[in-house]
Amino acid sequence: MDHPAAGPEIDQLIKLLARLPGLGPRSARRAALHLLKKPDKLLAPLAAAMSEAAEKIVTCDNCGNIDTVNPCAICADPRRDASVICVVEEVGDLWALERAKAINARYHVLGGVLSPLDGIGPDDLNIARLIARVNTGEINEVLLALNATVEGQSTAHYITDRIENAGVKVSVLAHGVPVGGELDYLDDGTLAAAIRSRRPID
Amino acid sequence: MDHPAAGPEIDQLIKLLARLPGLGPRSARRAALHLLKKPDKLLAPLAAAMSEAAEKIVTCDNCGNIDTVNPCAICADPRRDASVICVVEEVGDLWALERAKAINARYHVLGGVLSPLDGIGPDDLNIARLIARVNTGEINEVLLALNATVEGQSTAHYITDRIENAGVKVSVLAHGVPVGGELDYLDDGTLAAAIRSRRPID
């Protein structure tokens, strides 16, 4: 059905592109055509970038981030506050916090959240290594920057239970009105949290 | 801004992915992360498929289709009706007609449409080669399967003018109600065309 009348190589390209998130069969065909129209300017450079990334990509043994060096550039950066660990679910969350320049700390990527229904327990996540890092005695604060979902919050509770005797401060992200957000479009839980956490005007 | 805190290789991968149609900066990051999570199962195969396609891709000298052989598989297929040329704007249109198994003829890909405002004239399109094919005397019919846009229709008129003395039948696609289409959602022009082209019930 997807056979584009242009040989098995192009067929295979479309099939693999369709496995990317955000691309279905139709947009994969469009993307393939776009690439094939510019074989030297786009297709070959993208192929090279992909094979280079595939060759060099490693998971940081310290924090679970992905990078081309191990330990990752963030763990190796002496300008980072090494006493604060910002715990996130996925590498994408780490990237988001880095783009926002939200915190100058080190990270710990769990690789998911606890989800008993999906059979994901503590041993399936990067939690043992987190506890080992906390127990080095070099950490003052663990910021649990997990998603505000049921799974994210129960994972935060589980980690808190495991490290509360280590003598480190454990914190979570504030709930409230997003910057630029309109009250009329916010859910009741966010509004209630924003009221509860109200603060004196600056 | 897009720097994902993970080295220039990954940065470059995201930048190139973001140039695909249908992917913006955010979805390019998601796609890159998805690929990087499966370096062996997805990233490396896609890199290989891309570099193979980039190496092998050629434009058919006869019809303008893209394929890994020249002339393309369709032009070389003896089971195709060689007396009918189906003229399309882009390779994507050819793929669509092939997926629909709509016609068992050969094709001719113009590579665009006439567009004086964009400075695209007859010499910028694959028209001279079409006229040469028509003038071989082996062609009975030229089906102009161009988009139902102003540019598509004026390109069809231009081609008709150029080949009307070659003694071949020139046809265009029928206008009408799309199969499965609901009248209430169709534009006036389509409805009027469907009425004008009404036919006795089978």
GROMACS .gro file of C-alpha atoms in nm:
model
  404
    1MET     CA    1   0.000   0.000   0.000
    2ASP     CA    2   0.282   0.235   0.079
    3HIS     CA    3   0.485   0.124  -0.218
    4PRO     CA    4   0.574   0.448  -0.391
    5ALA     CA    5   0.663   0.289  -0.725
    6ALA     CA    6   1.025   0.380  -0.671
    7GLY     CA    7   1.223   0.080  -0.556
    8PRO     CA    8   1.275  -0.099  -0.225
    9GLU     CA    9   1.533   0.152  -0.098
   10ILE     CA   10   1.283   0.436  -0.100
   11ASP     CA   11   1.014   0.207   0.040
   12GLN     CA   12   1.242   0.123   0.332
   13LEU     CA   13   1.323   0.491   0.389
   14ILE     CA   14   0.953   0.577   0.409
   15LYS     CA   15   0.881   0.285   0.640
   16LEU     CA   16   1.153   0.393   0.886
   17LEU     CA   17   1.055   0.761   0.871
   18ALA     CA   18   0.696   0.664   0.952
   19ARG     CA   19   0.818   0.525   1.286
   20LEU     CA   20   0.920   0.870   1.406
   21PRO     CA   21   0.679   1.032   1.652
   22GLY     CA   22   0.470   1.293   1.475
   23LEU     CA   23   0.502   1.134   1.130
   24GLY     CA   24   0.235   0.903   0.989
   25PRO     CA   25   0.251   0.717   0.658
   26ARG     CA   26   0.144   1.020   0.457
   27SER     CA   27   0.378   1.271   0.618
   28ALA     CA   28   0.659   1.013   0.602
   29ARG     CA   29   0.610   1.000   0.225
   30ARG     CA   30   0.615   1.379   0.209
   31ALA     CA   31   0.931   1.390   0.420
   32ALA     CA   32   1.097   1.124   0.203
   33LEU     CA   33   1.012   1.313  -0.116
   34HIS     CA   34   1.146   1.633   0.036
   35LEU     CA   35   1.471   1.454   0.122
   36LEU     CA   36   1.496   1.280  -0.215
   37LYS     CA   37   1.461   1.610  -0.397
   38LYS     CA   38   1.773   1.737  -0.221
   39PRO     CA   39   1.996   1.431  -0.204
   40ASP     CA   40   2.319   1.627  -0.161
   41LYS     CA   41   2.195   1.917   0.047
   42LEU     CA   42   1.967   1.739   0.291
   43LEU     CA   43   1.950   1.361   0.256
   44ALA     CA   44   2.323   1.287   0.269
   45PRO     CA   45   2.396   1.534   0.556
   46LEU     CA   46   2.106   1.391   0.758
   47ALA     CA   47   2.229   1.037   0.694
   48ALA     CA   48   2.577   1.141   0.810
   49ALA     CA   49   2.443   1.318   1.121
   50MET     CA   50   2.240   1.010   1.208
   51SER     CA   51   2.518   0.760   1.166
   52GLU     CA   52   2.754   0.985   1.363
   53ALA     CA   53   2.499   1.017   1.644
   54ALA     CA   54   2.429   0.641   1.638
   55GLU     CA   55   2.800   0.572   1.670
   56LYS     CA   56   2.879   0.820   1.944
   57ILE     CA   57   2.570   0.820   2.160
   58VAL     CA   58   2.621   0.691   2.514
   59THR     CA   59   2.423   0.696   2.835
   60CYS     CA   60   2.599   0.877   3.120
   61ASP     CA   61   2.685   0.623   3.390
   62ASN     CA   62   2.646   0.889   3.656
   63CYS     CA   63   2.310   1.050   3.575
   64GLY     CA   64   2.144   0.860   3.290
   65ASN     CA   65   2.158   1.155   3.047
   66ILE     CA   66   2.248   1.079   2.685
   67ASP     CA   67   2.550   1.246   2.534
   68THR     CA   68   2.850   1.171   2.317
   69VAL     CA   69   3.078   1.160   2.620
   70ASN     CA   70   3.059   0.960   2.941
   71PRO     CA   71   3.026   1.109   3.200
   72CYS     CA   72   2.804   1.359   3.017
   73ALA     CA   73   2.903   1.723   2.963
   74ILE     CA   74   2.677   1.836   3.248
   75CYS     CA   75   2.822   1.590   3.503
   76ALA     CA   76   3.173   1.688   3.392
   77ASP     CA   77   3.108   2.064   3.408
   78PRO     CA   78   3.285   2.212   3.715
   79ARG     CA   79   3.070   2.528   3.699
   80ARG     CA   80   2.761   2.327   3.793
   81ASP     CA   81   2.645   2.316   4.152
   82ALA     CA   82   2.738   1.958   4.235
   83SER     CA   83   2.545   1.962   4.562
   84VAL     CA   84   2.202   1.977   4.393
   85ILE     CA   85   2.053   1.692   4.193
   86CYS     CA   86   1.753   1.772   3.977
   87VAL     CA   87   1.564   1.443   3.920
   88VAL     CA   88   1.368   1.418   3.593
   89GLU     CA   89   1.171   1.141   3.423
   90GLU     CA   90   1.318   1.157   3.074
   91VAL     CA   91   1.608   1.314   2.883
   92GLY     CA   92   1.352   1.538   2.710
   93ASP     CA   93   1.268   1.694   3.047
   94LEU     CA   94   1.637   1.759   3.109
   95TRP     CA   95   1.662   1.929   2.770
   96ALA     CA   96   1.356   2.144   2.851
   97LEU     CA   97   1.507   2.261   3.184
   98GLU     CA   98   1.840   2.331   3.013
   99ARG     CA   99   1.672   2.533   2.737
  100ALA     CA  100   1.493   2.736   3.004
  101LYS     CA  101   1.828   2.778   3.188
  102ALA     CA  102   1.609   2.704   3.489
  103ILE     CA  103   1.873   2.552   3.717
  104ASN     CA  104   2.251   2.529   3.724
  105ALA     CA  105   2.267   2.191   3.896
  106ARG     CA  106   2.336   1.834   3.793
  107TYR     CA  107   2.059   1.600   3.685
  108HIS     CA  108   1.942   1.246   3.734
  109VAL     CA  109   1.732   1.085   3.462
  110LEU     CA  110   1.505   0.810   3.593
  111GLY     CA  111   1.412   0.679   3.251
  112GLY     CA  112   1.041   0.670   3.332
  113VAL     CA  113   0.805   0.660   3.628
  114LEU     CA  114   0.673   0.390   3.858
  115SER     CA  115   0.370   0.233   3.699
  116PRO     CA  116   0.253  -0.091   3.861
  117LEU     CA  117  -0.015  -0.138   3.593
  118ASP     CA  118   0.253  -0.142   3.324
  119GLY     CA  119   0.477  -0.361   3.540
  120ILE     CA  120   0.734  -0.085   3.594
  121GLY     CA  121   0.881  -0.106   3.943
  122PRO     CA  122   1.177   0.066   4.116
  123ASP     CA  123   1.426  -0.181   3.966
  124ASP     CA  124   1.323  -0.081   3.614
  125LEU     CA  125   1.417   0.280   3.679
  126ASN     CA  126   1.751   0.449   3.743
  127ILE     CA  127   1.674   0.478   4.117
  128ALA     CA  128   1.948   0.269   4.281
  129ARG     CA  129   2.212   0.491   4.122
  130LEU     CA  130   2.029   0.802   4.249
  131ILE     CA  131   2.037   0.667   4.603
  132ALA     CA  132   2.407   0.588   4.568
  133ARG     CA  133   2.470   0.947   4.454
  134VAL     CA  134   2.270   1.087   4.747
  135ASN     CA  135   2.463   0.865   4.990
  136THR     CA  136   2.803   1.000   4.885
  137GLY     CA  137   2.743   1.282   5.134
  138GLU     CA  138   2.820   1.547   4.871
  139ILE     CA  139   2.458   1.629   4.803
  140ASN     CA  140   2.258   1.894   4.988
  141GLU     CA  141   1.935   1.898   4.790
  142VAL     CA  142   1.736   1.666   4.566
  143LEU     CA  143   1.480   1.853   4.353
  144LEU     CA  144   1.217   1.612   4.222
  145ALA     CA  145   1.121   1.776   3.890
  146LEU     CA  146   0.876   1.505   3.787
  147ASN     CA  147   0.562   1.551   3.582
  148ALA     CA  148   0.249   1.659   3.770
  149THR     CA  149   0.080   1.327   3.688
  150VAL     CA  150  -0.034   1.053   3.924
  151GLU     CA  151   0.265   0.836   3.825
  152GLY     CA  152   0.508   1.126   3.852
  153GLN     CA  153   0.382   1.219   4.197
  154SER     CA  154   0.382   0.863   4.332
  155THR     CA  155   0.735   0.817   4.198
  156ALA     CA  156   0.832   1.138   4.383
  157HIS     CA  157   0.678   0.997   4.703
  158TYR     CA  158   0.864   0.667   4.661
  159ILE     CA  159   1.199   0.842   4.613
  160THR     CA  160   1.133   1.071   4.909
  161ASP     CA  161   1.070   0.764   5.128
  162ARG     CA  162   1.396   0.608   5.015
  163ILE     CA  163   1.619   0.913   5.074
  164GLU     CA  164   1.453   1.092   5.366
  165ASN     CA  165   1.708   0.951   5.613
  166ALA     CA  166   2.008   1.058   5.406
  167GLY     CA  167   2.008   1.405   5.554
  168VAL     CA  168   1.943   1.593   5.228
  169LYS     CA  169   1.675   1.848   5.153
  170VAL     CA  170   1.408   1.710   4.919
  171SER     CA  171   1.205   1.960   4.717
  172VAL     CA  172   0.947   1.953   4.439
  173LEU     CA  173   0.845   2.200   4.169
  174ALA     CA  174   0.590   2.467   4.264
  175HIS     CA  175   0.238   2.437   4.129
  176GLY     CA  176   0.069   2.752   4.005
  177VAL     CA  177  -0.047   2.962   3.714
  178PRO     CA  178   0.184   2.919   3.411
  179VAL     CA  179   0.355   3.244   3.308
  180GLY     CA  180   0.131   3.397   3.041
  181GLY     CA  181  -0.154   3.164   3.138
  182GLU     CA  182  -0.514   3.281   3.151
  183LEU     CA  183  -0.714   3.185   3.458
  184ASP     CA  184  -1.024   3.111   3.253
  185TYR     CA  185  -0.844   2.829   3.072
  186LEU     CA  186  -0.679   2.667   3.375
  187ASP     CA  187  -0.807   2.354   3.545
  188ASP     CA  188  -0.949   2.367   3.897
  189GLY     CA  189  -0.655   2.180   4.053
  190THR     CA  190  -0.403   2.434   3.922
  191LEU     CA  191  -0.617   2.726   4.038
  192ALA     CA  192  -0.659   2.577   4.386
  193ALA     CA  193  -0.283   2.512   4.409
  194ALA     CA  194  -0.206   2.868   4.299
  195ILE     CA  195  -0.437   3.005   4.569
  196ARG     CA  196  -0.290   2.777   4.837
  197SER     CA  197   0.065   2.882   4.745
  198ARG     CA  198  -0.019   3.254   4.718
  199ARG     CA  199   0.257   3.489   4.829
  200PRO     CA  200   0.288   3.859   4.926
  201ILE     CA  201   0.330   4.085   4.622
  202ASP     CA  202   0.693   4.187   4.561
  203MET     CA  203   1.807   2.807   2.177
  204ASP     CA  204   1.770   2.455   2.042
  205HIS     CA  205   2.086   2.341   2.211
  206PRO     CA  206   1.982   2.027   2.393
  207ALA     CA  207   2.279   2.015   2.626
  208ALA     CA  208   2.404   1.705   2.454
  209GLY     CA  209   2.686   1.788   2.217
  210PRO     CA  210   2.708   1.933   1.867
  211GLU     CA  211   2.630   1.600   1.696
  212ILE     CA  212   2.283   1.582   1.849
  213ASP     CA  213   2.231   1.953   1.788
  214GLN     CA  214   2.307   1.901   1.421
  215LEU     CA  215   2.073   1.602   1.403
  216ILE     CA  216   1.787   1.807   1.549
  217LYS     CA  217   1.858   2.098   1.317
  218LEU     CA  218   1.843   1.875   1.008
  219LEU     CA  219   1.533   1.690   1.127
  220ALA     CA  220   1.358   2.024   1.180
  221ARG     CA  221   1.395   2.092   0.806
  222LEU     CA  222   1.163   1.803   0.721
  223PRO     CA  223   0.811   1.907   0.624
  224GLY     CA  224   0.572   1.844   0.912
  225LEU     CA  225   0.841   1.870   1.182
  226GLY     CA  226   0.904   2.191   1.373
  227PRO     CA  227   1.179   2.249   1.632
  228ARG     CA  228   0.980   2.082   1.910
  229SER     CA  229   0.878   1.772   1.714
  230ALA     CA  230   1.230   1.748   1.571
  231ARG     CA  231   1.362   1.725   1.927
  232ARG     CA  232   1.104   1.458   2.008
  233ALA     CA  233   1.196   1.266   1.694
  234ALA     CA  234   1.567   1.294   1.774
  235LEU     CA  235   1.513   1.169   2.129
  236HIS     CA  236   1.306   0.879   1.997
  237LEU     CA  237   1.588   0.789   1.757
  238LEU     CA  238   1.860   0.831   2.019
  239LYS     CA  239   1.679   0.598   2.255
  240LYS     CA  240   1.702   0.321   1.996
  241PRO     CA  241   2.044   0.377   1.838
  242ASP     CA  242   2.074   0.022   1.703
  243LYS     CA  243   1.714  -0.053   1.617
  244LEU     CA  244   1.610   0.273   1.457
  245LEU     CA  245   1.879   0.540   1.428
  246ALA     CA  246   2.145   0.329   1.255
  247PRO     CA  247   1.899   0.159   1.012
  248LEU     CA  248   1.749   0.496   0.920
  249ALA     CA  249   2.097   0.641   0.865
  250ALA     CA  250   2.179   0.345   0.640
  251ALA     CA  251   1.852   0.375   0.445
  252MET     CA  252   1.917   0.743   0.394
  253SER     CA  253   2.272   0.711   0.276
  254GLU     CA  254   2.173   0.427   0.043
  255ALA     CA  255   1.889   0.635  -0.102
  256ALA     CA  256   2.116   0.941  -0.135
  257GLU     CA  257   2.369   0.733  -0.324
  258LYS     CA  258   2.131   0.557  -0.558
  259ILE     CA  259   1.865   0.814  -0.627
  260VAL     CA  260   1.846   0.932  -0.990
  261THR     CA  261   1.599   1.130  -1.196
  262CYS     CA  262   1.461   0.936  -1.492
  263ASP     CA  263   1.584   1.100  -1.815
  264ASN     CA  264   1.267   0.995  -1.990
  265CYS     CA  265   0.989   1.105  -1.755
  266GLY     CA  266   1.139   1.300  -1.464
  267ASN     CA  267   1.035   1.041  -1.202
  268ILE     CA  268   1.286   0.962  -0.925
  269ASP     CA  269   1.403   0.607  -0.883
  270THR     CA  270   1.717   0.406  -0.823
  271VAL     CA  271   1.740   0.309  -1.189
  272ASN     CA  272   1.744   0.521  -1.505
  273PRO     CA  273   1.515   0.493  -1.697
  274CYS     CA  274   1.282   0.441  -1.402
  275ALA     CA  275   1.103   0.112  -1.331
  276ILE     CA  276   0.778   0.247  -1.478
  277CYS     CA  277   0.935   0.364  -1.806
  278ALA     CA  278   1.115   0.028  -1.832
  279ASP     CA  279   0.804  -0.181  -1.758
  280PRO     CA  280   0.683  -0.350  -2.081
  281ARG     CA  281   0.340  -0.418  -1.928
  282ARG     CA  282   0.264  -0.046  -1.920
  283ASP     CA  283   0.061   0.111  -2.199
  284ALA     CA  284   0.336   0.309  -2.370
  285SER     CA  285   0.090   0.503  -2.585
  286VAL     CA  286  -0.054   0.700  -2.293
  287ILE     CA  287   0.141   0.964  -2.099
  288CYS     CA  288  -0.006   1.079  -1.769
  289VAL     CA  289   0.139   1.425  -1.696
  290VAL     CA  290   0.173   1.520  -1.328
  291GLU     CA  291   0.320   1.814  -1.142
  292GLU     CA  292   0.533   1.634  -0.886
  293VAL     CA  293   0.667   1.287  -0.803
  294GLY     CA  294   0.427   1.280  -0.507
  295ASP     CA  295   0.133   1.297  -0.751
  296LEU     CA  296   0.278   1.003  -0.944
  297TRP     CA  297   0.307   0.807  -0.620
  298ALA     CA  298  -0.056   0.889  -0.534
  299LEU     CA  299  -0.181   0.765  -0.874
  300GLU     CA  300   0.032   0.449  -0.843
  301ARG     CA  301  -0.099   0.379  -0.493
  302ALA     CA  302  -0.454   0.415  -0.626
  303LYS     CA  303  -0.361   0.186  -0.920
  304ALA     CA  304  -0.555   0.447  -1.114
  305ILE     CA  305  -0.385   0.409  -1.453
  306ASN     CA  306  -0.150   0.162  -1.616
  307ALA     CA  307   0.030   0.414  -1.834
  308ARG     CA  308   0.364   0.592  -1.830
  309TYR     CA  309   0.410   0.925  -1.661
  310HIS     CA  310   0.573   1.259  -1.718
  311VAL     CA  311   0.673   1.466  -1.414
  312LEU     CA  312   0.683   1.839  -1.486
  313GLY     CA  313   0.857   1.930  -1.162
  314GLY     CA  314   0.612   2.212  -1.086
  315VAL     CA  315   0.366   2.441  -1.260
  316LEU     CA  316   0.391   2.762  -1.457
  317SER     CA  317   0.387   3.055  -1.217
  318PRO     CA  318   0.483   3.391  -1.369
  319LEU     CA  319   0.468   3.560  -1.029
  320ASP     CA  320   0.733   3.321  -0.897
  321GLY     CA  321   0.933   3.355  -1.220
  322ILE     CA  322   0.865   2.995  -1.325
  323GLY     CA  323   0.827   2.972  -1.700
  324PRO     CA  324   0.811   2.679  -1.946
  325ASP     CA  325   1.191   2.645  -1.955
  326ASP     CA  326   1.199   2.582  -1.581
  327LEU     CA  327   0.972   2.280  -1.616
  328ASN     CA  328   1.025   1.943  -1.782
  329ILE     CA  329   0.809   2.046  -2.080
  330ALA     CA  330   1.053   2.029  -2.374
  331ARG     CA  331   1.112   1.662  -2.301
  332LEU     CA  332   0.734   1.600  -2.289
  333ILE     CA  333   0.693   1.755  -2.633
  334ALA     CA  334   0.980   1.543  -2.764
  335ARG     CA  335   0.808   1.230  -2.628
  336VAL     CA  336   0.476   1.330  -2.787
  337ASN     CA  337   0.648   1.393  -3.121
  338THR     CA  338   0.795   1.043  -3.141
  339GLY     CA  339   0.462   0.937  -3.295
  340GLU     CA  340   0.423   0.651  -3.046
  341ILE     CA  341   0.180   0.838  -2.822
  342ASN     CA  342  -0.198   0.830  -2.864
  343GLU     CA  343  -0.310   1.017  -2.553
  344VAL     CA  344  -0.173   1.274  -2.310
  345LEU     CA  345  -0.371   1.286  -1.984
  346LEU     CA  346  -0.303   1.610  -1.799
  347ALA     CA  347  -0.343   1.502  -1.435
  348LEU     CA  348  -0.254   1.841  -1.287
  349ASN     CA  349  -0.391   1.992  -0.969
  350ALA     CA  350  -0.723   2.175  -0.993
  351THR     CA  351  -0.555   2.504  -0.906
  352VAL     CA  352  -0.521   2.817  -1.117
  353GLU     CA  353  -0.153   2.738  -1.185
  354GLY     CA  354  -0.227   2.373  -1.262
  355GLN     CA  355  -0.502   2.464  -1.504
  356SER     CA  356  -0.304   2.733  -1.685
  357THR     CA  357  -0.013   2.490  -1.716
  358ALA     CA  358  -0.256   2.239  -1.870
  359HIS     CA  359  -0.371   2.504  -2.118
  360TYR     CA  360  -0.015   2.591  -2.211
  361ILE     CA  361   0.077   2.226  -2.272
  362THR     CA  362  -0.241   2.172  -2.473
  363ASP     CA  363  -0.148   2.466  -2.697
  364ARG     CA  364   0.199   2.325  -2.754
  365ILE     CA  365   0.089   1.972  -2.847
  366GLU     CA  366  -0.250   2.019  -3.010
  367ASN     CA  367  -0.101   1.984  -3.359
  368ALA     CA  368   0.084   1.660  -3.277
  369GLY     CA  369  -0.223   1.449  -3.352
  370VAL     CA  370  -0.262   1.306  -3.002
  371LYS     CA  371  -0.573   1.303  -2.783
  372VAL     CA  372  -0.536   1.543  -2.488
  373SER     CA  373  -0.752   1.476  -2.181
  374VAL     CA  374  -0.789   1.609  -1.828
  375LEU     CA  375  -0.914   1.459  -1.503
  376ALA     CA  376  -1.289   1.475  -1.440
  377HIS     CA  377  -1.422   1.717  -1.181
  378GLY     CA  378  -1.692   1.593  -0.948
  379VAL     CA  379  -1.792   1.478  -0.604
  380PRO     CA  380  -1.509   1.285  -0.431
  381VAL     CA  381  -1.598   0.923  -0.356
  382GLY     CA  382  -1.735   0.924   0.000
  383GLY     CA  383  -1.771   1.301  -0.011
  384GLU     CA  384  -2.071   1.478   0.143
  385LEU     CA  385  -2.240   1.744  -0.066
  386ASP     CA  386  -2.287   1.971   0.233
  387TYR     CA  387  -1.910   2.005   0.275
  388LEU     CA  388  -1.819   2.058  -0.091
  389ASP     CA  389  -1.738   2.394  -0.243
  390ASP     CA  390  -1.969   2.555  -0.499
  391GLY     CA  391  -1.728   2.507  -0.788
  392THR     CA  392  -1.709   2.132  -0.734
  393LEU     CA  393  -2.086   2.102  -0.701
  394ALA     CA  394  -2.141   2.302  -1.021
  395ALA     CA  395  -1.885   2.088  -1.205
  396ALA     CA  396  -2.047   1.768  -1.079
  397ILE     CA  397  -2.386   1.887  -1.207
  398ARG     CA  398  -2.244   1.993  -1.544
  399SER     CA  399  -2.073   1.657  -1.588
  400ARG     CA  400  -2.372   1.451  -1.470
  401ARG     CA  401  -2.421   1.119  -1.645
  402PRO     CA  402  -2.702   0.864  -1.684
  403ILE     CA  403  -2.717   0.617  -1.393
  404ASP     CA  404  -2.549   0.283  -1.468
   0.00000   0.00000   0.00000
